[in-house]
PDB file of C-alpha atoms in Angstrom:
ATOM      1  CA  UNK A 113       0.000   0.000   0.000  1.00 52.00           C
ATOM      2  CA  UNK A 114       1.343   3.774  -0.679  1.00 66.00           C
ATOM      3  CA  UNK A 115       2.386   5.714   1.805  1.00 84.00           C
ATOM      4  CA  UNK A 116       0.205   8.696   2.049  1.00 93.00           C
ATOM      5  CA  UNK A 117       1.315  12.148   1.611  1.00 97.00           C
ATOM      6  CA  UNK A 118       2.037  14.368   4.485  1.00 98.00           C
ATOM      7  CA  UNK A 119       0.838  17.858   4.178  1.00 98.00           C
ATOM      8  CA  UNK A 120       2.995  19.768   7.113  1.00 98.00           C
ATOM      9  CA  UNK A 121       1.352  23.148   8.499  1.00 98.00           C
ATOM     10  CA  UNK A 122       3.250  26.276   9.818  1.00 98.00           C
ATOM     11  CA  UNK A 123       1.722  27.814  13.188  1.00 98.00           C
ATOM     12  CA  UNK A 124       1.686  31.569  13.403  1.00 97.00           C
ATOM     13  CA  UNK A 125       0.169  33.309  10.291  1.00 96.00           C
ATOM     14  CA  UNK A 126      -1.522  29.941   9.454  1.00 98.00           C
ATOM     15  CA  UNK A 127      -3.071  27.668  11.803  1.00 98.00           C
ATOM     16  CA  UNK A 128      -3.421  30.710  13.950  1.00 98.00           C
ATOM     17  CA  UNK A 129      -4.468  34.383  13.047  1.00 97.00           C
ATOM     18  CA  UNK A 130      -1.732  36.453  14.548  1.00 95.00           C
ATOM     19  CA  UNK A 131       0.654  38.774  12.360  1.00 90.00           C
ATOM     20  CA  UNK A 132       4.728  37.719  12.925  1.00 83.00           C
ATOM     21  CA  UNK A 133       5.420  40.539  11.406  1.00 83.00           C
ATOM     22  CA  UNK A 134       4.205  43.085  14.178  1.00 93.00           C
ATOM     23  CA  UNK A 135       2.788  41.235  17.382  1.00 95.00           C
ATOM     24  CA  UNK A 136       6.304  41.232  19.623  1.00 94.00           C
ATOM     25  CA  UNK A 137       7.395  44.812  18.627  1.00 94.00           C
ATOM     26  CA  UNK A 138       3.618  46.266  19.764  1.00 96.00           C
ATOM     27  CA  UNK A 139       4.109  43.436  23.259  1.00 97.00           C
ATOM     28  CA  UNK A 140       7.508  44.983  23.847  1.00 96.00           C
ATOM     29  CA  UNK A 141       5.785  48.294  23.850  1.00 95.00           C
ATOM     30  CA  UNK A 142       3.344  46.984  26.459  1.00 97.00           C
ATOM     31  CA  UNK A 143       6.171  45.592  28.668  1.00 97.00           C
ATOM     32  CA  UNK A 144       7.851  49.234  28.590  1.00 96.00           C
ATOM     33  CA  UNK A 145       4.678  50.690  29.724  1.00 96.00           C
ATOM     34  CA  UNK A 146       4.390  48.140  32.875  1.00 96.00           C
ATOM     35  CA  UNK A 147       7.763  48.828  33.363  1.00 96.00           C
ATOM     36  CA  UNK A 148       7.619  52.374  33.526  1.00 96.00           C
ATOM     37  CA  UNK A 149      10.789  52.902  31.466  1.00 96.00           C
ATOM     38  CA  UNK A 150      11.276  55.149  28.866  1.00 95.00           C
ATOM     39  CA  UNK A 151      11.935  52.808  25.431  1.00 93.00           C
ATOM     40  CA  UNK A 152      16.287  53.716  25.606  1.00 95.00           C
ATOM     41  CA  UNK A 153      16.389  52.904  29.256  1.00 96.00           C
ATOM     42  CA  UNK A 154      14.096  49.718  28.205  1.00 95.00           C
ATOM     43  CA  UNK A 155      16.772  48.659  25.525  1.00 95.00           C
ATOM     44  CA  UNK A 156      19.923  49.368  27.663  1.00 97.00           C
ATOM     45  CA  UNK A 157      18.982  47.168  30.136  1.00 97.00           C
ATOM     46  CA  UNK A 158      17.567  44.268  27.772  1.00 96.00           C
ATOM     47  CA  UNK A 159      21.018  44.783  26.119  1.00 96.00           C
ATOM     48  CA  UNK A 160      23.008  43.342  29.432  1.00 95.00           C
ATOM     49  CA  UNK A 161      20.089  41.207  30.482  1.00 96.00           C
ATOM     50  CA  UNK A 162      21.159  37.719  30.052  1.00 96.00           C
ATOM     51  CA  UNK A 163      18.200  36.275  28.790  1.00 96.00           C
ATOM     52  CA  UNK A 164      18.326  32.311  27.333  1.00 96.00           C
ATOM     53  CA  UNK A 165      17.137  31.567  23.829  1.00 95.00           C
ATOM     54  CA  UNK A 166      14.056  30.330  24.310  1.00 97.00           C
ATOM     55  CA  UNK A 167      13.469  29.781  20.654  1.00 97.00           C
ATOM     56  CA  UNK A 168      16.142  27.466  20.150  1.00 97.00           C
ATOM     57  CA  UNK A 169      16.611  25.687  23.426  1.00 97.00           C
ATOM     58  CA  UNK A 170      13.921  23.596  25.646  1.00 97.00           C
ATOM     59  CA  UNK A 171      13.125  24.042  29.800  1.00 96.00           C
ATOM     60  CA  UNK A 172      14.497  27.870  29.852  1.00 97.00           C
ATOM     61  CA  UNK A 173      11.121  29.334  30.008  1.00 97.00           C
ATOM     62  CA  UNK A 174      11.021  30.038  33.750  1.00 97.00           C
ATOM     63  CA  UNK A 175      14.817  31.220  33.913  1.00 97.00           C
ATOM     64  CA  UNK A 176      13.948  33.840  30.601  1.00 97.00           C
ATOM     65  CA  UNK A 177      11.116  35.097  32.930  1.00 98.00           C
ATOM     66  CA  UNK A 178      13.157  35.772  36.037  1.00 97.00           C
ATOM     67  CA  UNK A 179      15.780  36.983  33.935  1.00 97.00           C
ATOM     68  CA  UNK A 180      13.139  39.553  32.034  1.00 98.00           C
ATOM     69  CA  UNK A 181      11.684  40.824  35.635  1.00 98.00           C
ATOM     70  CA  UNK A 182      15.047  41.450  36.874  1.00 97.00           C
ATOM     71  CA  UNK A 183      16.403  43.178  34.649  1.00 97.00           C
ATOM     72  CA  UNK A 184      13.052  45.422  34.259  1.00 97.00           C
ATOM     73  CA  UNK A 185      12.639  45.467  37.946  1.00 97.00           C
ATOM     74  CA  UNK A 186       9.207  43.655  37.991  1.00 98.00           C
ATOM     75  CA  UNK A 187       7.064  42.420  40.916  1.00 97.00           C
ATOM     76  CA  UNK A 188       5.673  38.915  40.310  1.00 97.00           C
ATOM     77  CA  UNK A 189       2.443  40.461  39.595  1.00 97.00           C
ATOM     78  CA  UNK A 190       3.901  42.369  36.559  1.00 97.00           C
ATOM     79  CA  UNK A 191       5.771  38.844  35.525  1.00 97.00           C
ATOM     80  CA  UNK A 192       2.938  37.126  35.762  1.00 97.00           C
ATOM     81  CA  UNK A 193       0.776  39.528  33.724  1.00 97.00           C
ATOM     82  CA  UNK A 194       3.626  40.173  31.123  1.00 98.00           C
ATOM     83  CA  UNK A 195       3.924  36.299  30.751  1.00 98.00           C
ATOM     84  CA  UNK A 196       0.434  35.752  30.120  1.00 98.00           C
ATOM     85  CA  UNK A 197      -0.057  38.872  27.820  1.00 98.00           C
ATOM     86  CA  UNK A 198       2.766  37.626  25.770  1.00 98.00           C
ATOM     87  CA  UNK A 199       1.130  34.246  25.337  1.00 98.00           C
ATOM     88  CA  UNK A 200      -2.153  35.916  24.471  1.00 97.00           C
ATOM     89  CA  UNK A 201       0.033  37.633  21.936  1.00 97.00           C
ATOM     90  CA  UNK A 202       1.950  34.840  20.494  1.00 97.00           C
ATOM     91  CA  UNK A 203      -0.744  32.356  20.027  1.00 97.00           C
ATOM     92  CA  UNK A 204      -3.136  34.934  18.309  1.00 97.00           C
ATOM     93  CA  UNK A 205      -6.780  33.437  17.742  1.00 97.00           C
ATOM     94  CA  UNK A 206      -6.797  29.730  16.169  1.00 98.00           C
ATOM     95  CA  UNK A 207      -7.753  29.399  12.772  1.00 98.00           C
ATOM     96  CA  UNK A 208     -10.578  27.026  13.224  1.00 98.00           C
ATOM     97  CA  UNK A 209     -11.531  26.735   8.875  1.00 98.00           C
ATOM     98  CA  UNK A 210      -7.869  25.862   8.701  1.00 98.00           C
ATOM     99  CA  UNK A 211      -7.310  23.581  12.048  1.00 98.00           C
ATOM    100  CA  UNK A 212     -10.878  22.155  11.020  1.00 98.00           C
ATOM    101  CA  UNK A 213      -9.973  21.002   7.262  1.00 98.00           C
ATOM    102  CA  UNK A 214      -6.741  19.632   8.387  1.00 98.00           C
ATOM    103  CA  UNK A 215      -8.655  17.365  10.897  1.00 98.00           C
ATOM    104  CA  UNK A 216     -10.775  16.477   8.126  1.00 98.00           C
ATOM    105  CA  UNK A 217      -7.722  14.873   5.585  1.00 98.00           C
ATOM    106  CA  UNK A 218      -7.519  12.229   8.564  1.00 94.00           C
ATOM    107  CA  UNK A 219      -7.116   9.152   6.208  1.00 93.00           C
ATOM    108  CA  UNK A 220      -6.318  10.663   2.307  1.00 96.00           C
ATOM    109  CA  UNK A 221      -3.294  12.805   4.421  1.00 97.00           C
ATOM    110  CA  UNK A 222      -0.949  12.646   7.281  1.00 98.00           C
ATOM    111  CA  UNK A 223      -0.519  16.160   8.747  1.00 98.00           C
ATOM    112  CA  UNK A 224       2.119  17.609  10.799  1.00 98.00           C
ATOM    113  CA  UNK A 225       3.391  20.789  12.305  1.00 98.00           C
ATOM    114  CA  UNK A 226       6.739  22.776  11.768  1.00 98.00           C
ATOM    115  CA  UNK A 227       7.012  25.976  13.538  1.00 98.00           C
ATOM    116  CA  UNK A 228       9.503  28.845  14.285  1.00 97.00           C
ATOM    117  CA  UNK A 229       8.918  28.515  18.519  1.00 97.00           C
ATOM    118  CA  UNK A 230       9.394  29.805  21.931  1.00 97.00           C
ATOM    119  CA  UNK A 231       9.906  26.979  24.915  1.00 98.00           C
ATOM    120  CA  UNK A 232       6.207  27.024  26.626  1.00 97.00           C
ATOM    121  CA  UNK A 233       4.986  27.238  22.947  1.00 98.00           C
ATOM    122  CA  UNK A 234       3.803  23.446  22.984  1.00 97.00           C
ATOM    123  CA  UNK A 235       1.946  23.156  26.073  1.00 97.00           C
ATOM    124  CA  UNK A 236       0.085  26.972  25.462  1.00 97.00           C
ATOM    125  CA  UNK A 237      -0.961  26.140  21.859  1.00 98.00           C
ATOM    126  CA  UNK A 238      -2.069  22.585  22.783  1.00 96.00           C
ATOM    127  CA  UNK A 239      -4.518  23.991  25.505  1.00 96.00           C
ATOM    128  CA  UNK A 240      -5.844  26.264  23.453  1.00 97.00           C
ATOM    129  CA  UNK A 241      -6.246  24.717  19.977  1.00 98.00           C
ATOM    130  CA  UNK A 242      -5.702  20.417  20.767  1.00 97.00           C
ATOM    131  CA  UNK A 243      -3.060  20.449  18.191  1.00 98.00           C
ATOM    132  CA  UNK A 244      -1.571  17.280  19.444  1.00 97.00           C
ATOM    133  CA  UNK A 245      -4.990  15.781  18.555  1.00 97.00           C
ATOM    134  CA  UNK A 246      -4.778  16.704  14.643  1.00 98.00           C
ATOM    135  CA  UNK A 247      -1.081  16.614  13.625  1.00 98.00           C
ATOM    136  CA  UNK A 248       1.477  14.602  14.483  1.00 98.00           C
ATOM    137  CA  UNK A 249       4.400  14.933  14.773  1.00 98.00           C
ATOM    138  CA  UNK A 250       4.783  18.789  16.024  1.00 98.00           C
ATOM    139  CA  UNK A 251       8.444  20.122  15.172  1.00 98.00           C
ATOM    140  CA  UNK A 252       8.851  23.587  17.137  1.00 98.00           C
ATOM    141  CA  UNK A 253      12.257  25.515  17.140  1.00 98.00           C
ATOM    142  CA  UNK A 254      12.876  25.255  20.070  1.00 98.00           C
ATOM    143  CA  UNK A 255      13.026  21.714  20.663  1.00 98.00           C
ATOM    144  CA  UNK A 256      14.835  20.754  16.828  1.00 98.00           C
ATOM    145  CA  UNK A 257      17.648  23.091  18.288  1.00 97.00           C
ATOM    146  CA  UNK A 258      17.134  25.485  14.889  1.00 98.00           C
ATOM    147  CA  UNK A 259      15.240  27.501  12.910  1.00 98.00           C
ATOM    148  CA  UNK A 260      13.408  27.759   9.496  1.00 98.00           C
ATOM    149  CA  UNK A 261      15.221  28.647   6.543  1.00 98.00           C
ATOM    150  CA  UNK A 262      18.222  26.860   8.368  1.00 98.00           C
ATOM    151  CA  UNK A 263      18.318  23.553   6.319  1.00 98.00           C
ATOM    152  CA  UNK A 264      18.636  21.541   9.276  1.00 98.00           C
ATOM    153  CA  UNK A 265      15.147  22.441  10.098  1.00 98.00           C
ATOM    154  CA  UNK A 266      13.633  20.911   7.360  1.00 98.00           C
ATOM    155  CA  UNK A 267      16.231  18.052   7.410  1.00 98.00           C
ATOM    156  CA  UNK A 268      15.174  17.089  10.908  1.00 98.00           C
ATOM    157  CA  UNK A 269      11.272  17.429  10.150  1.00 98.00           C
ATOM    158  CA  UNK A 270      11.681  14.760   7.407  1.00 98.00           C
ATOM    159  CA  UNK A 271      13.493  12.524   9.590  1.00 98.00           C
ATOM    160  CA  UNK A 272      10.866  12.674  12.336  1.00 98.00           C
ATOM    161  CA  UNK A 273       8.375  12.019   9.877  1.00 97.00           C
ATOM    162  CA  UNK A 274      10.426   9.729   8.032  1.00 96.00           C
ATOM    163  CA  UNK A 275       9.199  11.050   5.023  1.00 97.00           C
ATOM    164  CA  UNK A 276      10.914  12.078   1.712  1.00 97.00           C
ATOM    165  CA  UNK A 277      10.745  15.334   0.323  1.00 98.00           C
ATOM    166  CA  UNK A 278       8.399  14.741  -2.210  1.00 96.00           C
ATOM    167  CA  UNK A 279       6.200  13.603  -0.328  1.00 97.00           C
ATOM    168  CA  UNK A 280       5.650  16.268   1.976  1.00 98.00           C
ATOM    169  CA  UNK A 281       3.453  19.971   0.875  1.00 98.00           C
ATOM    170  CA  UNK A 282       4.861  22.703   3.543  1.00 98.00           C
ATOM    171  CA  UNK A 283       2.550  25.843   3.801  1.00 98.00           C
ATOM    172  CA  UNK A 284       3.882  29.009   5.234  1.00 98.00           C
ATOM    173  CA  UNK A 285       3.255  32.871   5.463  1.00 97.00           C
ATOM    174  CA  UNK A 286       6.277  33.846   4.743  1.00 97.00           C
ATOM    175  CA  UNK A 287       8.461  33.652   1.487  1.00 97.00           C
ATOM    176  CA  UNK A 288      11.702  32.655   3.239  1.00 98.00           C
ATOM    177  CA  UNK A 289      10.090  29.771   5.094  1.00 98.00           C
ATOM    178  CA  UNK A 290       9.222  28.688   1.509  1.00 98.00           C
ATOM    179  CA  UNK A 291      11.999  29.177  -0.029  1.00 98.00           C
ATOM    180  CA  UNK A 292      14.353  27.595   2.728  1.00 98.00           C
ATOM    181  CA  UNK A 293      11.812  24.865   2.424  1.00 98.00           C
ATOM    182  CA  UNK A 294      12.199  24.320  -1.194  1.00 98.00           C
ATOM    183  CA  UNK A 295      15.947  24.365  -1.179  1.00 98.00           C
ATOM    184  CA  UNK A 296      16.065  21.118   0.348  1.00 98.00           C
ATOM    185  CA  UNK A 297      13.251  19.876  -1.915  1.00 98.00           C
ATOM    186  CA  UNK A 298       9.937  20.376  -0.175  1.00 98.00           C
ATOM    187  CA  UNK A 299       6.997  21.705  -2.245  1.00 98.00           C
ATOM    188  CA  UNK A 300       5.831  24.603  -0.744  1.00 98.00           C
ATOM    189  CA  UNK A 301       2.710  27.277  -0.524  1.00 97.00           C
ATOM    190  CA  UNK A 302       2.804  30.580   0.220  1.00 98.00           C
ATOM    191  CA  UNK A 303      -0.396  31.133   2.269  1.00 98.00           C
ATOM    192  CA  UNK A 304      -2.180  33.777   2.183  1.00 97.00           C
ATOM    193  CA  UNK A 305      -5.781  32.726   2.820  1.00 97.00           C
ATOM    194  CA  UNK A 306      -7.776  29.757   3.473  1.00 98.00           C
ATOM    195  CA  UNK A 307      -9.330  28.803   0.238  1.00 98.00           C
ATOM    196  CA  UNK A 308      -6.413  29.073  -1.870  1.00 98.00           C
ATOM    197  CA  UNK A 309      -4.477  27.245   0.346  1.00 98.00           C
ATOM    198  CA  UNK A 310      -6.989  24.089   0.810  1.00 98.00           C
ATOM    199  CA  UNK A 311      -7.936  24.771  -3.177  1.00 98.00           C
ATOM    200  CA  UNK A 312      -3.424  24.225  -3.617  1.00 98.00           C
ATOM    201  CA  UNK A 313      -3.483  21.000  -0.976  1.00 98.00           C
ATOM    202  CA  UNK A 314      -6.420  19.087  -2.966  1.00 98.00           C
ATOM    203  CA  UNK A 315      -4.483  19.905  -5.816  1.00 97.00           C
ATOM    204  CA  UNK A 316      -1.648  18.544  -4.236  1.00 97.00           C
ATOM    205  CA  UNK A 317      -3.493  15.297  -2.676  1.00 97.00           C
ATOM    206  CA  UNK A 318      -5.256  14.777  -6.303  1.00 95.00           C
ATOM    207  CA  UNK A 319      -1.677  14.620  -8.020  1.00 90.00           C
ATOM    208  CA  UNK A 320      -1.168  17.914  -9.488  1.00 79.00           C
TER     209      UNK A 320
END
């Protein structure tokens, strides 16, 4: 029997409604007003703050937050409400047409997840959208060690789904996840909204 084909879903900007391109600069601008700083005084001391990489390395969550309310002089009110703002921010509002049509190729397509990540990013998104219950598996970031376009990132989804390139379709909002994507030999789709991008995956199931 064929395999099937695995049709592997970016996060932000896709499975959830949430704009990369602007959400941290305008949450950054809402930790300098619980701060109290003015925006240079913000940056010089984010500058010697030594704050982990949470998008590339796993368990540093609680250390980046300490770290953050030090160096800003926050209470652990103002953590705590900083933290969960920032969540809010990150995870956006799910994409339910999308989510809800990739639960639906549940025996024509295997579907999985590879995602540009902060460490919490698994356990927030999972209690708000189930996406352990749809796709499978879920590459973040943080946990592959690397990032998209880094070819590794690609490299190390295949092997977790033990898939060849061909038969994966990758679907991103942004060109240089695509492009990254196809320079190891993944077909990918620029999305931009939700019926062109299920009208480019039947195409993709059907052969095309």
């Amino acid at each position: 029997m064929p395999k099937k084909p695995w049709i592997l879903f970016d996060i932000g900007g896709v499975l959830e409604v949430v704009d990369d391109d602007s959400w941290q600069e305008q949450w950054w601008e809402r930790v300098r007003g619980v701060s109290g700083l003015m925006r240079h005084d913000l940056d010089a001391r984010l500058a010697t703050a030594d704050l982990p990489r949470i998008d590339l390395t796993v368990g540093t969550e609680g250390a980046f937050w300490a770290e953050l309310a030090r160096a800003l002089d926050l209470d652990d009110e103002q953590r705590s409400a900083i933290r969960a703002d920032f969540w809010d921010a990150y995870c956006g509002t799910g994409n339910h047409e999308l989510i809800e049509y990739a639960r639906s190729l549940r025996g024509r397509a295997r579907t999985a997840i590879l995602s540009n990540s902060a460490d919490g990013a698994r356990e927030e998104e999972g209690r708000r959208f189930g996406f352990a219950s749809i796709f499978d598996p879920i590459c973040y970031s943080h946990e592959l060690g690397v990032a998209k376009p880094e070819p590794q990132a690609y490299l190390r989804a295949l092997r977790a789904l033990d898939a060849d390139p061909a038969e994966v379709l990758f679907i991103d909002d942004h060109r240089f996840a695509i492009d990254g994507a196809a320079a190891v030999g993944i077909r990918g789709i620029l999305h931009r909204d939700n019926a062109a991008t299920i009208a480019a995956i039947e195409g993709f199931l059907a052969g095309d």
